[in-house]
Tab-separated table of C-alpha atoms in Angstrom:
chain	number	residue	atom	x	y	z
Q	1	UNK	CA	88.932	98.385	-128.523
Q	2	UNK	CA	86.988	101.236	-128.383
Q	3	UNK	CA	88.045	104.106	-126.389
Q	4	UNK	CA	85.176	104.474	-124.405
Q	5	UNK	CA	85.578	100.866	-123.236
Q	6	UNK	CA	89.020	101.261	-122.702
Q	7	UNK	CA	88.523	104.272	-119.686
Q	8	UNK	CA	86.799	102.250	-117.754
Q	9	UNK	CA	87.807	101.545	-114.164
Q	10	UNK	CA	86.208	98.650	-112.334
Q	11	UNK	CA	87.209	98.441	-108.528
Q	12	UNK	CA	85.589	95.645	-106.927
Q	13	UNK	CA	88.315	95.016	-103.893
Q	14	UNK	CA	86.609	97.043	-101.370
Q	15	UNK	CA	83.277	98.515	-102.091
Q	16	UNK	CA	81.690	98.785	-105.800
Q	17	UNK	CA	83.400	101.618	-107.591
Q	18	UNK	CA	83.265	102.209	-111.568
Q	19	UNK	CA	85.384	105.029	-113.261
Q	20	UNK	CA	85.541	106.728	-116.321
Q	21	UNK	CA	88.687	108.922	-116.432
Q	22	UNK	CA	88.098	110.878	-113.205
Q	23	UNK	CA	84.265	110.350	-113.170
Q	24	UNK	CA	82.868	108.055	-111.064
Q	25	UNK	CA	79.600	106.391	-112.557
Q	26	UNK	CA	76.328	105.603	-110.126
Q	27	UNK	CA	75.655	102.119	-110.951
Q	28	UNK	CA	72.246	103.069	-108.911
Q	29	UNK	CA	70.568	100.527	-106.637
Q	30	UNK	CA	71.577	97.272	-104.667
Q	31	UNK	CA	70.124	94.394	-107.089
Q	32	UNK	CA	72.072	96.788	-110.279
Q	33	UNK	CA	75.281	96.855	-108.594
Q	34	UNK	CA	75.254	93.425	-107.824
Q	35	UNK	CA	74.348	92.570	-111.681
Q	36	UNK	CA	76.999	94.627	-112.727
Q	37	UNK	CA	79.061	92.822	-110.270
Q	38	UNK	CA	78.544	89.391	-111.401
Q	39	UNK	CA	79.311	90.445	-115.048
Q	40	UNK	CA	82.166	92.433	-113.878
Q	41	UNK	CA	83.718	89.303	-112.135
Q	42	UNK	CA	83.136	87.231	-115.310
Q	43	UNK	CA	84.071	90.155	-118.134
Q	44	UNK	CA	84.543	88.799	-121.462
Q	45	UNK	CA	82.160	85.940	-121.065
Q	46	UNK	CA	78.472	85.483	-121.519
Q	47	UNK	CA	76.198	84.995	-118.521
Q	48	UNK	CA	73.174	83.528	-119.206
Q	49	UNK	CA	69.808	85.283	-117.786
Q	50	UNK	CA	69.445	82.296	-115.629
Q	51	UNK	CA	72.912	82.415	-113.905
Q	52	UNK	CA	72.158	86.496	-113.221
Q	53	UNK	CA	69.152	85.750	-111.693
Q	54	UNK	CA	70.875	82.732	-109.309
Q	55	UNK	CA	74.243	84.885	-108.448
Q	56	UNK	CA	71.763	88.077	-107.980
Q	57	UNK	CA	68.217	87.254	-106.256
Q	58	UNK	CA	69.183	82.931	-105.257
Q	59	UNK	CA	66.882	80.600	-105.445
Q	60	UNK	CA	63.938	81.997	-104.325
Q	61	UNK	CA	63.380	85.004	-107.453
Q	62	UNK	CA	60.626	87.039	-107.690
Q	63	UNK	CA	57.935	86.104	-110.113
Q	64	UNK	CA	58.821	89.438	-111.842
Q	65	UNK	CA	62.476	88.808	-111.967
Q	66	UNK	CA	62.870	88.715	-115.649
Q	67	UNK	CA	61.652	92.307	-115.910
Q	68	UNK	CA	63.749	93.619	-113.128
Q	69	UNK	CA	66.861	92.056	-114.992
Q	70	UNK	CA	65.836	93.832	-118.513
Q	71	UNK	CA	65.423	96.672	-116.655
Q	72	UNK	CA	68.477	96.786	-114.445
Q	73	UNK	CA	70.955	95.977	-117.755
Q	74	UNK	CA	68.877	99.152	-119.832
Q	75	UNK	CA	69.518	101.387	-116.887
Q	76	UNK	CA	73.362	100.214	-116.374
Q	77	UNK	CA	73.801	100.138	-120.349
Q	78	UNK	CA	72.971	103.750	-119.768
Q	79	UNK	CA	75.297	104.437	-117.473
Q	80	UNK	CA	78.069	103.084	-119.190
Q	81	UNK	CA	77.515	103.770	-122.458
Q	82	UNK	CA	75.558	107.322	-122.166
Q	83	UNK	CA	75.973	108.272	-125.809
Q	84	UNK	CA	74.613	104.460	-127.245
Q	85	UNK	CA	71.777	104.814	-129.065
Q	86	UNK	CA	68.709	103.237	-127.325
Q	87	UNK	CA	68.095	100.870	-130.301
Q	88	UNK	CA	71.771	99.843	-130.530
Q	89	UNK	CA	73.070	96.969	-129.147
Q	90	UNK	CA	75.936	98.661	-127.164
Q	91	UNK	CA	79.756	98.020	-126.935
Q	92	UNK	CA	80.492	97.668	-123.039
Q	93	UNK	CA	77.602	95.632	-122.115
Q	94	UNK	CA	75.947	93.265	-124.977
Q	95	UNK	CA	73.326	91.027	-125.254
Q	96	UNK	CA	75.032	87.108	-125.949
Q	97	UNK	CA	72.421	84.683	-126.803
Q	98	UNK	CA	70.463	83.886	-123.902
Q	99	UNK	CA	72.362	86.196	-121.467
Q	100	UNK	CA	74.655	89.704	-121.457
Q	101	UNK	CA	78.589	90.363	-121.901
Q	102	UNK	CA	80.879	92.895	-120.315
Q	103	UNK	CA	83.676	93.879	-123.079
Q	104	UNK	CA	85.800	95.721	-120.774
Q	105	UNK	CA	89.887	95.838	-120.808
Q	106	UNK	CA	91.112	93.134	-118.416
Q	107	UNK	CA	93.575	95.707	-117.285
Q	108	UNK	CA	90.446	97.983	-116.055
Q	109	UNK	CA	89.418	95.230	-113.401
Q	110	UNK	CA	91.475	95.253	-110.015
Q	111	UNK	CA	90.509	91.902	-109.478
Q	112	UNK	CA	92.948	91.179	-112.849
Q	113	UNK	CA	95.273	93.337	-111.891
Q	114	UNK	CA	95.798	91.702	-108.818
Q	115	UNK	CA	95.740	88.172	-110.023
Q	116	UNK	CA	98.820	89.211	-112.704
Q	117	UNK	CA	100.704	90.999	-110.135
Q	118	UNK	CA	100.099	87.553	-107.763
Q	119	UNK	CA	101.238	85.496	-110.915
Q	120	UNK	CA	104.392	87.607	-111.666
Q	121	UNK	CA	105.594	88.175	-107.813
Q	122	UNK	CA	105.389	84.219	-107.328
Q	123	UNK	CA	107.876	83.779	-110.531
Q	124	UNK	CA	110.058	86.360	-108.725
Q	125	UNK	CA	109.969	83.948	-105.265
Q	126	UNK	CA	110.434	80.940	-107.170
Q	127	UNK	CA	113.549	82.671	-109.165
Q	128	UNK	CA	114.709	83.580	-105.514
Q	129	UNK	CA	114.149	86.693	-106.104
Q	130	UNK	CA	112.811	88.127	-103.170
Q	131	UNK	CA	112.917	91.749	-103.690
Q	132	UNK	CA	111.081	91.598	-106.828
Q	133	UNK	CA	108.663	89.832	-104.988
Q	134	UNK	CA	108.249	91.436	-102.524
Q	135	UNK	CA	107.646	94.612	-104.196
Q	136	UNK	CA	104.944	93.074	-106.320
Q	137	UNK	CA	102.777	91.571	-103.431
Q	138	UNK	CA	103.060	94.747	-102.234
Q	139	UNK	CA	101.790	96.540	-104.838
Q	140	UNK	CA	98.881	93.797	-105.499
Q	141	UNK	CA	97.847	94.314	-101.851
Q	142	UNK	CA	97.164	97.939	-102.153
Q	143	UNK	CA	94.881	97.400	-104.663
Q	144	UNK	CA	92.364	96.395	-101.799
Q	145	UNK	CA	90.228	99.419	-100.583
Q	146	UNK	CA	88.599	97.348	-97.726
Q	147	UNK	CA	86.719	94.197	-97.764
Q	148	UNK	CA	86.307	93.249	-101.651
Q	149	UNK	CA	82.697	93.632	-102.584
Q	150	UNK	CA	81.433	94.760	-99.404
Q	151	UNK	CA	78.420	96.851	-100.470
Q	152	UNK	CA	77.053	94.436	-103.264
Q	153	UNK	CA	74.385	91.755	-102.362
Q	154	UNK	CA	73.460	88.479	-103.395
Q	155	UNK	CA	74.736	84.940	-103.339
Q	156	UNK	CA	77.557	85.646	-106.077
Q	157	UNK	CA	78.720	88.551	-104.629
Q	158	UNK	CA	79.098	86.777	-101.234
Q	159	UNK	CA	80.808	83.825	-102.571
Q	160	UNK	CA	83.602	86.068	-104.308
Q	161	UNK	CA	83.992	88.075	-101.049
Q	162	UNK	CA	85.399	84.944	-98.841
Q	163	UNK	CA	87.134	83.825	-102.056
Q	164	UNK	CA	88.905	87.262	-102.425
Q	165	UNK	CA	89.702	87.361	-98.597
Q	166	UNK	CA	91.023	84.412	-98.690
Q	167	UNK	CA	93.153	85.361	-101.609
Q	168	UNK	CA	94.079	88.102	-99.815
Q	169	UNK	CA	95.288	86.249	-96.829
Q	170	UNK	CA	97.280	83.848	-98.905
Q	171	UNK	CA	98.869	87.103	-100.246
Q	172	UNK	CA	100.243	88.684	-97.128
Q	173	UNK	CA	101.588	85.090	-96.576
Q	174	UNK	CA	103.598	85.384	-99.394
Q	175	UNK	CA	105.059	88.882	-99.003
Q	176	UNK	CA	105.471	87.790	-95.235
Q	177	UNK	CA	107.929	84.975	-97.059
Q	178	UNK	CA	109.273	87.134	-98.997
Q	179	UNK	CA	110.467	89.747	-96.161
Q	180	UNK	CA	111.779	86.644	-94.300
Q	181	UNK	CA	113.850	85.617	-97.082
Q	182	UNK	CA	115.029	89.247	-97.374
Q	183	UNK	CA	115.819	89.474	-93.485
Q	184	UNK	CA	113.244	91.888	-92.569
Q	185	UNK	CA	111.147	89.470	-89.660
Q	186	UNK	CA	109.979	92.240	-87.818
């Protein structure tokens, strides 16, 4: 993977917030963050123009919607790749046939950071081991920053929020177990 990709840092449990290294990028305005979110929340596939335009603007698009997409991925294709080529076709966020790819390290996305940690800290519980897991929902619940996706708009992005806080609820439950089984009720 190239090492550009592999700086990244994509924070979408609490508001919007891209990284490289120490550098936080401006994805710019409402309708590109919330592109950028909806590739961000499906990184490594394709999303077809048509799906953007349904997660981003609903069913009710602008007639000049297809524009405003081209022009939203060329301005966040800037951002994130500031020393592509304009005539190149990019390594962080490609055009796949009808639609666009984020190629992005899983491990730069909280939202798959969390998910593993989740994964690994229910083995722990159902090993008994309730230190281990509690540790580890621990540490997945401070990767949330507030509510996830808070400042993006858009059907998508709203759909992912109750599904995150939901997740997140489900995930205190489970350290809340966890403490229980270690004697800690308070």
């Amino acid at each position: 993977m190239p090492k550009e990709q592999g700086s990244l840092d994509i924070e979408l449990l609490g508001p919007l917030r891209v990284r490289r290294g120490e550098r936080e990028l401006d994805l710019g305005s409402g309708r590109r963050r919330s592109v950028f979110a909806v590739l961000a929340l499906r990184a490594g596939q394709a999303v077809s123009r048509a799906e953007l335009i349904r997660a981003v603007w609903g069913d009710d698009p602008p007639a000049t919607v297809e524009g405003s997409l081209y022009t939203y991925v060329s301005d966040l294709r800037r951002v994130l790749e500031p020393r592509r080529s304009r005539w190149s076709g990019g390594e962080v966020l490609v055009s796949s046939g009808g639609g666009y790819e984020l190629r992005v390290d899983p491990d730069g996305l909280d939202v798959i950071r969390l998910e593993r940690l989740r994964e690994r800290a229910a083995q722990h519980a159902a090993r008994e081991q309730w230190q281990s897991a509690y540790d580890l929902f621990t540490e997945a619940l401070a990767l949330w920053r507030g509510e996830a996706l808070i400042d993006v708009g858009g059907p998508f992005a709203a759909r992912h929020r109750a599904r995150l806080a939901e997740l997140r609820l489900a995930t205190i439950e489970c350290r809340a177990e966890a403490a229980v089984a270690l004697g800690r009720a308070e």
